[in-house]
Short mmCIF file of N, CA, C and O in Angstrom, two decimals:
data_model
loop_
_atom_site.label_atom_id
_atom_site.label_comp_id
_atom_site.label_asym_id
_atom_site.label_seq_id
_atom_site.Cartn_x
_atom_site.Cartn_y
_atom_site.Cartn_z
N MET A 30 23.85 -17.50 -9.88
CA MET A 30 23.16 -16.62 -10.76
C MET A 30 22.03 -17.35 -10.87
O MET A 30 21.17 -16.74 -11.82
N ALA A 31 21.58 -18.45 -10.56
CA ALA A 31 20.61 -18.95 -10.55
C ALA A 31 19.36 -17.88 -9.66
O ALA A 31 17.98 -17.97 -11.15
N PRO A 32 19.26 -17.97 -9.02
CA PRO A 32 18.49 -16.49 -8.31
C PRO A 32 17.76 -15.18 -9.13
O PRO A 32 16.73 -15.35 -9.63
N MET A 33 19.07 -14.68 -10.15
CA MET A 33 18.71 -13.75 -11.14
C MET A 33 18.00 -14.36 -12.37
O MET A 33 17.00 -13.66 -12.57
N LYS A 34 18.21 -15.44 -12.41
CA LYS A 34 17.32 -15.79 -13.80
C LYS A 34 15.92 -16.13 -13.16
O LYS A 34 15.02 -15.95 -13.88
N ALA A 35 15.43 -16.14 -12.08
CA ALA A 35 14.23 -16.70 -11.86
C ALA A 35 13.40 -15.58 -11.61
O ALA A 35 12.48 -15.34 -11.58
N MET A 36 13.92 -14.53 -11.03
CA MET A 36 13.68 -12.89 -11.07
C MET A 36 13.37 -12.00 -12.41
O MET A 36 12.21 -12.07 -12.09
N LYS A 37 14.32 -12.52 -13.67
CA LYS A 37 13.77 -12.13 -14.62
C LYS A 37 12.49 -12.55 -15.21
O LYS A 37 11.45 -12.30 -16.11
N ALA A 38 12.36 -14.54 -14.86
CA ALA A 38 11.21 -14.48 -14.87
C ALA A 38 10.23 -14.39 -14.72
O ALA A 38 9.05 -14.92 -15.38
N MET A 39 10.08 -13.75 -13.44
CA MET A 39 8.82 -13.71 -13.19
C MET A 39 8.22 -11.93 -13.46
O MET A 39 7.10 -11.73 -12.93
N LYS A 40 9.19 -11.45 -14.06
CA LYS A 40 8.78 -9.90 -14.50
C LYS A 40 7.43 -10.02 -15.18
O LYS A 40 7.22 -10.72 -16.53
N SER A 41 6.58 -9.58 -15.53
CA SER A 41 5.36 -9.15 -15.63
C SER A 41 5.02 -8.64 -17.78
O SER A 41 6.17 -7.21 -17.72
N SER A 42 4.80 -9.24 -18.42
CA SER A 42 5.10 -8.16 -19.82
C SER A 42 4.10 -7.33 -19.99
O SER A 42 3.93 -6.50 -20.73
N LYS A 43 3.29 -7.07 -19.02
CA LYS A 43 2.00 -5.61 -18.82
C LYS A 43 2.86 -4.94 -18.39
O LYS A 43 2.99 -5.20 -17.42
N ALA A 44 1.99 -3.66 -18.99
CA ALA A 44 2.81 -2.36 -18.26
C ALA A 44 1.50 -1.81 -17.24
O ALA A 44 0.84 -2.62 -17.10
N THR A 45 2.18 -1.55 -15.94
CA THR A 45 1.56 -1.31 -15.01
C THR A 45 0.24 0.47 -15.06
O THR A 45 0.93 1.20 -16.20
N MET A 46 -0.48 0.11 -14.45
CA MET A 46 -1.76 0.98 -14.54
C MET A 46 -0.32 2.70 -14.21
O MET A 46 0.02 2.40 -13.27
N THR A 47 -0.85 3.67 -15.03
CA THR A 47 -0.32 4.94 -14.24
C THR A 47 -1.32 5.77 -14.21
O THR A 47 -2.29 5.19 -13.52
N LYS A 48 -0.60 6.91 -13.67
CA LYS A 48 -1.78 7.71 -13.11
C LYS A 48 -3.13 8.36 -13.67
O LYS A 48 -4.66 8.23 -13.34
N THR A 49 -2.64 8.59 -15.12
CA THR A 49 -3.85 8.71 -15.93
C THR A 49 -5.14 7.51 -16.39
O THR A 49 -6.01 7.71 -16.62
N GLY A 50 -4.37 6.72 -16.24
CA GLY A 50 -4.77 5.43 -16.68
C GLY A 50 -6.07 5.36 -15.27
O GLY A 50 -6.90 4.48 -15.41
N LEU A 51 -5.24 4.89 -14.37
CA LEU A 51 -6.07 4.99 -13.28
C LEU A 51 -7.22 6.04 -13.18
O LEU A 51 -8.67 5.96 -12.22
N ALA A 52 -7.08 7.03 -12.85
CA ALA A 52 -7.96 8.33 -12.99
C ALA A 52 -9.28 8.06 -14.22
O ALA A 52 -10.10 8.26 -13.66
N ASP A 53 -8.68 7.54 -15.43
CA ASP A 53 -9.67 7.51 -16.12
C ASP A 53 -10.11 5.97 -15.84
O ASP A 53 -11.66 6.41 -15.85
N ALA A 54 -10.13 4.77 -15.20
CA ALA A 54 -10.83 3.87 -15.15
C ALA A 54 -11.98 4.30 -14.12
O ALA A 54 -12.81 3.99 -14.04
N ILE A 55 -11.32 5.17 -12.77
CA ILE A 55 -12.36 5.28 -11.43
C ILE A 55 -13.35 6.42 -12.44
O ILE A 55 -14.58 6.48 -11.87
N ALA A 56 -13.07 7.32 -13.26
CA ALA A 56 -14.02 8.44 -13.59
C ALA A 56 -15.41 7.40 -14.84
O ALA A 56 -16.13 8.13 -14.40
N THR A 57 -14.87 6.87 -15.12
CA THR A 57 -15.66 6.07 -16.25
C THR A 57 -16.43 5.17 -15.09
O THR A 57 -17.74 5.09 -15.39
N GLN A 58 -16.11 4.51 -14.19
CA GLN A 58 -16.85 3.96 -12.94
C GLN A 58 -18.29 4.45 -12.58
O GLN A 58 -18.82 4.08 -11.98
N HIS A 59 -17.62 5.64 -12.25
CA HIS A 59 -18.39 6.51 -11.22
C HIS A 59 -18.72 7.98 -11.80
O HIS A 59 -19.34 8.49 -11.27
N GLU A 60 -18.32 7.94 -13.09
CA GLU A 60 -19.03 8.68 -14.09
C GLU A 60 -19.24 10.38 -13.24
O GLU A 60 -19.34 11.25 -13.15
N MET A 61 -17.55 10.45 -13.67
CA MET A 61 -17.00 11.33 -13.28
C MET A 61 -16.05 12.25 -14.15
O MET A 61 -15.32 11.25 -15.05
N LYS A 62 -16.21 13.30 -14.01
CA LYS A 62 -14.45 13.83 -15.39
C LYS A 62 -12.99 13.43 -14.74
O LYS A 62 -13.04 13.53 -13.41
N LYS A 63 -12.63 13.20 -15.88
CA LYS A 63 -11.26 12.80 -15.35
C LYS A 63 -10.06 13.70 -14.72
O LYS A 63 -9.05 13.10 -13.58
N SER A 64 -10.38 15.14 -14.58
CA SER A 64 -9.44 16.28 -13.86
C SER A 64 -10.32 15.87 -13.04
O SER A 64 -9.29 15.81 -11.98
N GLU A 65 -11.37 16.15 -12.44
CA GLU A 65 -11.42 15.86 -10.89
C GLU A 65 -10.88 14.78 -10.16
O GLU A 65 -10.82 14.80 -8.84
N VAL A 66 -10.96 13.17 -11.04
CA VAL A 66 -10.23 12.04 -10.23
C VAL A 66 -9.15 12.77 -10.19
O VAL A 66 -8.47 11.99 -8.86
N ALA A 67 -8.27 13.03 -10.94
CA ALA A 67 -6.79 13.71 -11.16
C ALA A 67 -6.71 14.29 -9.79
O ALA A 67 -5.71 14.18 -9.05
N LYS A 68 -7.74 15.40 -9.32
CA LYS A 68 -7.47 16.22 -8.52
C LYS A 68 -7.37 15.19 -6.98
O LYS A 68 -7.16 15.50 -6.27
N ILE A 69 -8.44 14.92 -6.79
CA ILE A 69 -8.63 13.59 -5.86
C ILE A 69 -7.33 12.99 -5.30
O ILE A 69 -6.81 12.49 -4.12
N LEU A 70 -6.79 12.55 -6.47
CA LEU A 70 -5.88 11.41 -6.70
C LEU A 70 -4.77 12.63 -6.21
O LEU A 70 -3.70 11.86 -5.01
N ASN A 71 -4.53 12.93 -6.68
CA ASN A 71 -3.38 14.83 -5.55
C ASN A 71 -3.81 14.92 -4.41
O ASN A 71 -2.59 15.21 -3.80
N THR A 72 -4.72 15.06 -4.33
CA THR A 72 -5.39 15.23 -3.18
C THR A 72 -4.75 14.20 -1.71
O THR A 72 -4.45 14.02 -0.72
N LEU A 73 -4.82 13.21 -2.70
CA LEU A 73 -4.50 11.81 -1.51
C LEU A 73 -3.31 11.69 -1.51
O LEU A 73 -2.78 10.80 -0.32
N ALA A 74 -2.72 11.99 -2.35
CA ALA A 74 -1.28 12.09 -2.42
C ALA A 74 -0.81 12.95 -1.42
O ALA A 74 0.55 12.77 -0.59
N THR A 75 -0.82 13.92 -1.11
CA THR A 75 -0.74 14.97 -0.27
C THR A 75 -1.21 14.64 0.93
O THR A 75 -0.44 14.76 1.81
N VAL A 76 -2.28 14.36 1.19
CA VAL A 76 -2.78 14.08 2.36
C VAL A 76 -2.34 12.71 3.40
O VAL A 76 -1.01 12.94 4.55
N ALA A 77 -1.54 12.04 2.41
CA ALA A 77 -0.25 10.61 2.71
C ALA A 77 0.72 10.94 3.24
O ALA A 77 1.35 11.23 4.22
N THR A 78 1.25 11.97 2.35
CA THR A 78 2.44 12.76 2.61
C THR A 78 2.59 13.40 4.00
O THR A 78 3.82 13.04 4.54
N LYS A 79 1.76 14.02 4.67
CA LYS A 79 1.65 14.74 5.50
C LYS A 79 1.43 13.91 6.69
O LYS A 79 1.75 13.95 7.52
N GLU A 80 0.29 13.36 6.37
CA GLU A 80 0.00 12.08 7.07
C GLU A 80 1.50 11.23 8.18
O GLU A 80 1.56 10.59 9.31
N VAL A 81 2.39 10.48 6.78
CA VAL A 81 2.96 9.83 7.49
C VAL A 81 4.64 10.63 7.86
O VAL A 81 5.00 10.24 8.71
N LYS A 82 4.47 12.39 7.01
CA LYS A 82 5.88 13.04 8.06
C LYS A 82 5.35 12.99 9.41
O LYS A 82 6.24 13.38 10.52
N ASN A 83 3.89 13.38 9.87
CA ASN A 83 3.67 13.86 10.91
C ASN A 83 3.34 12.57 12.22
O ASN A 83 4.27 11.98 12.88
N ALA A 84 2.48 11.79 11.73
CA ALA A 84 2.74 10.03 12.62
C ALA A 84 3.16 9.04 12.38
O ALA A 84 3.22 8.55 13.18
N GLY A 85 4.23 9.39 11.20
CA GLY A 85 4.68 7.84 10.92
C GLY A 85 3.80 6.54 10.26
O GLY A 85 4.44 5.66 10.24
N LYS A 86 2.39 6.80 10.07
CA LYS A 86 2.03 5.87 9.63
C LYS A 86 0.58 6.65 8.67
O LYS A 86 0.22 7.22 9.55
N PHE A 87 0.67 5.51 8.16
CA PHE A 87 -0.93 5.83 7.41
C PHE A 87 -1.77 4.38 6.56
O PHE A 87 -0.87 4.02 5.88
N THR A 88 -3.14 4.61 6.71
CA THR A 88 -3.24 3.30 6.73
C THR A 88 -4.41 3.93 5.14
O THR A 88 -5.22 4.62 5.27
N ILE A 89 -4.21 3.24 3.83
CA ILE A 89 -5.24 3.48 2.85
C ILE A 89 -6.26 2.07 2.81
O ILE A 89 -5.42 1.02 2.36
N PRO A 90 -7.18 1.93 3.52
CA PRO A 90 -8.08 1.22 3.85
C PRO A 90 -8.28 0.04 2.56
O PRO A 90 -8.87 0.82 1.64
N GLY A 91 -8.14 -1.03 2.93
CA GLY A 91 -8.46 -2.31 1.88
C GLY A 91 -6.89 -2.09 0.86
O GLY A 91 -7.51 -3.04 0.28
N LEU A 92 -6.60 -1.81 1.01
CA LEU A 92 -5.43 -1.65 -0.05
C LEU A 92 -4.05 -1.60 0.92
O LEU A 92 -3.05 -2.89 0.33
N CYS A 93 -3.23 -0.91 1.23
CA CYS A 93 -2.16 -0.71 1.75
C CYS A 93 -1.32 0.43 3.13
O CYS A 93 -2.42 0.82 3.02
N MET A 94 -0.53 -0.32 4.07
CA MET A 94 -0.25 1.01 5.15
C MET A 94 0.96 0.96 4.83
O MET A 94 2.21 0.53 4.32
N ILE A 95 1.32 2.58 5.43
CA ILE A 95 3.02 3.56 4.37
C ILE A 95 3.39 3.76 5.93
O ILE A 95 2.44 3.94 6.77
N LYS A 96 4.25 3.01 6.58
CA LYS A 96 4.90 3.71 7.57
C LYS A 96 6.34 3.77 7.29
O LYS A 96 6.93 3.63 6.15
N THR A 97 6.54 4.68 8.54
CA THR A 97 8.40 5.54 8.20
C THR A 97 9.20 3.82 9.50
O THR A 97 8.80 3.83 10.75
N ARG A 98 10.39 4.33 8.82
CA ARG A 98 11.16 3.06 10.37
C ARG A 98 12.60 3.92 10.18
O ARG A 98 13.23 4.56 8.67
N VAL A 99 12.81 4.04 11.38
CA VAL A 99 14.11 4.51 11.61
C VAL A 99 15.61 3.71 11.20
O VAL A 99 15.72 2.71 11.90
N LYS A 100 16.55 4.08 10.13
CA LYS A 100 17.54 3.19 10.35
C LYS A 100 18.43 3.24 11.01
O LYS A 100 18.70 4.80 10.76
N PRO A 101 19.36 2.35 11.31
CA PRO A 101 20.77 2.73 12.08
C PRO A 101 21.62 2.83 11.72
O PRO A 101 21.60 2.75 10.67
N ALA A 102 22.30 3.78 12.52
CA ALA A 102 23.81 4.95 11.90
C ALA A 102 24.39 3.77 12.22
O ALA A 102 24.17 2.32 12.96
N THR A 103 25.43 3.37 11.16
CA THR A 103 26.61 2.04 10.72
C THR A 103 27.76 2.38 10.97
O THR A 103 28.44 3.95 10.49
N LYS A 104 28.46 1.79 11.59
CA LYS A 104 30.21 2.54 12.30
C LYS A 104 30.61 1.81 11.08
O LYS A 104 30.78 1.31 10.02
N ALA A 105 32.08 3.18 11.03
CA ALA A 105 33.10 2.76 9.47
C ALA A 105 34.04 1.47 10.27
O ALA A 105 34.02 1.04 11.43
N GLY A 106 34.43 0.79 9.38
CA GLY A 106 34.81 -0.86 9.47
C GLY A 106 35.36 -1.44 8.57
O GLY A 106 35.07 -0.83 7.00
N LYS A 107 36.15 -2.83 8.57
CA LYS A 107 36.62 -4.07 7.74
C LYS A 107 35.69 -4.47 7.52
O LYS A 107 35.02 -5.45 8.81
N VAL A 108 35.27 -5.11 6.13
CA VAL A 108 34.27 -6.78 5.67
C VAL A 108 35.05 -7.20 4.98
O VAL A 108 35.09 -7.15 4.00
N MET A 109 34.80 -8.25 5.48
CA MET A 109 35.26 -9.65 4.41
C MET A 109 33.94 -9.15 3.36
O MET A 109 33.14 -10.12 3.80
N ALA A 110 34.25 -9.54 2.30
CA ALA A 110 32.73 -9.71 1.03
C ALA A 110 33.92 -10.25 -0.27
O ALA A 110 34.85 -9.80 -0.72
N PHE A 111 33.27 -11.17 -0.77
CA PHE A 111 33.89 -12.11 -1.90
C PHE A 111 35.75 -12.63 -1.46
O PHE A 111 36.51 -12.72 -2.88
N GLY A 112 35.89 -12.76 -0.08
CA GLY A 112 37.29 -13.10 -0.40
C GLY A 112 38.52 -11.87 -0.18
O GLY A 112 39.53 -12.55 0.09
N LYS A 113 37.77 -11.11 0.23
CA LYS A 113 38.88 -10.11 0.20
C LYS A 113 38.36 -8.59 1.08
O LYS A 113 36.91 -8.84 1.77
N GLU A 114 39.03 -8.26 1.83
CA GLU A 114 38.87 -7.50 3.15
C GLU A 114 38.71 -5.79 2.33
O GLU A 114 39.53 -5.57 2.07
N MET A 115 37.19 -5.47 2.25
CA MET A 115 36.76 -3.88 2.07
C MET A 115 36.58 -2.98 3.08
O MET A 115 36.16 -3.06 4.36
N VAL A 116 37.47 -1.56 2.97
CA VAL A 116 36.69 -0.75 4.02
C VAL A 116 35.14 -0.15 3.98
O VAL A 116 34.95 0.41 2.70
N VAL A 117 34.84 -0.33 4.97
CA VAL A 117 33.13 0.39 4.57
C VAL A 117 33.19 1.92 5.10
O VAL A 117 33.50 2.21 6.19
N LYS A 118 32.49 2.95 4.66
CA LYS A 118 32.77 3.68 5.30
C LYS A 118 30.99 3.97 6.13
O LYS A 118 30.47 2.96 5.83
N ALA A 119 31.52 5.04 7.11
CA ALA A 119 30.44 5.28 8.04
C ALA A 119 29.31 5.60 7.12
O ALA A 119 29.33 6.26 6.61
N LYS A 120 27.75 5.25 7.58
CA LYS A 120 26.34 5.85 7.16
C LYS A 120 25.93 6.73 8.35
O LYS A 120 25.62 5.66 9.20
N PRO A 121 24.97 7.50 8.10
CA PRO A 121 24.35 8.32 9.51
C PRO A 121 22.92 7.66 9.43
O PRO A 121 22.46 6.66 8.37
N ALA A 122 22.59 7.68 9.97
CA ALA A 122 21.21 6.72 10.60
C ALA A 122 20.03 7.75 9.63
O ALA A 122 19.82 9.44 9.62
N LYS A 123 19.38 7.60 9.09
CA LYS A 123 18.17 7.92 7.83
C LYS A 123 16.96 7.20 8.25
O LYS A 123 16.56 5.78 8.49
N THR A 124 15.61 8.20 8.01
CA THR A 124 14.78 7.18 7.94
C THR A 124 13.93 7.05 6.57
O THR A 124 14.08 7.58 5.69
N VAL A 125 13.16 5.62 6.64
CA VAL A 125 13.27 4.90 5.61
C VAL A 125 11.41 5.19 5.43
O VAL A 125 11.09 4.57 6.44
N VAL A 126 11.01 5.01 4.38
CA VAL A 126 9.63 5.06 4.05
C VAL A 126 8.94 3.67 3.68
O VAL A 126 9.76 3.05 2.52
N LYS A 127 8.35 2.40 3.99
CA LYS A 127 7.90 1.25 3.76
C LYS A 127 6.44 0.92 3.57
O LYS A 127 5.48 1.67 3.95
N ALA A 128 6.38 0.28 2.28
CA ALA A 128 5.09 -0.40 2.19
C ALA A 128 4.30 -1.32 2.48
O ALA A 128 4.74 -2.67 1.78
N PHE A 129 2.70 -1.61 3.28
CA PHE A 129 3.13 -3.17 3.49
C PHE A 129 1.14 -2.94 3.10
O PHE A 129 0.69 -2.45 3.26
N CYS A 130 1.56 -4.12 2.27
CA CYS A 130 -0.59 -4.27 1.95
C CYS A 130 -1.03 -4.96 3.19
O CYS A 130 -0.56 -5.69 3.82
N VAL A 131 -2.01 -4.63 3.00
CA VAL A 131 -3.10 -4.87 4.10
C VAL A 131 -3.22 -6.47 4.21
O VAL A 131 -3.37 -6.75 2.56
N SER A 132 -3.68 -7.36 4.67
CA SER A 132 -3.93 -8.65 4.65
C SER A 132 -5.52 -9.00 3.68
O SER A 132 -5.22 -9.96 3.26
N ALA A 133 -6.44 -7.93 3.53
CA ALA A 133 -7.39 -8.32 2.98
C ALA A 133 -7.03 -8.73 1.46
O ALA A 133 -7.60 -9.06 0.08
N LEU A 134 -5.84 -7.82 1.14
CA LEU A 134 -5.55 -8.03 -0.36
C LEU A 134 -4.46 -9.20 -0.31
O LEU A 134 -4.75 -9.65 -1.65
N LYS A 135 -3.82 -9.56 0.46
CA LYS A 135 -2.87 -10.45 0.39
C LYS A 135 -3.71 -11.70 0.24
O LYS A 135 -3.52 -12.31 -0.55
N LYS A 136 -5.17 -11.79 0.70
CA LYS A 136 -6.16 -13.01 0.87
C LYS A 136 -7.05 -13.05 -0.61
O LYS A 136 -7.22 -13.93 -0.86
N SER A 137 -7.01 -12.00 -1.02
CA SER A 137 -8.15 -11.67 -2.48
C SER A 137 -7.20 -12.14 -3.75
O SER A 137 -7.77 -12.63 -4.53
N ILE A 138 -5.52 -12.45 -3.70
CA ILE A 138 -5.16 -12.48 -4.59
C ILE A 138 -4.45 -14.24 -4.66
O ILE A 138 -4.21 -14.66 -3.51
#
């Protein structure tokens, strides 16, 4: 149980920035209306979704790369877990979306 306690200690007390907060920050920095910035963020999300669906990869320069990965199907069977033999159901293959931060962001933190 020690790893769980370590994970709880790492949680931040600060709230994460919301879409509205992000739109407000960008709008004040670039002297734009908040509604215009919100539309731009919606467009970015739409374009990113379409590109990931078609190409399987989308990069937001200087921030992150979004990729799709196909998880293979798993067979049904029996597995030993916690000293008991458990029956595992078969699962179909599925596509998973993953995000990786760009190395420039890793180096800046």
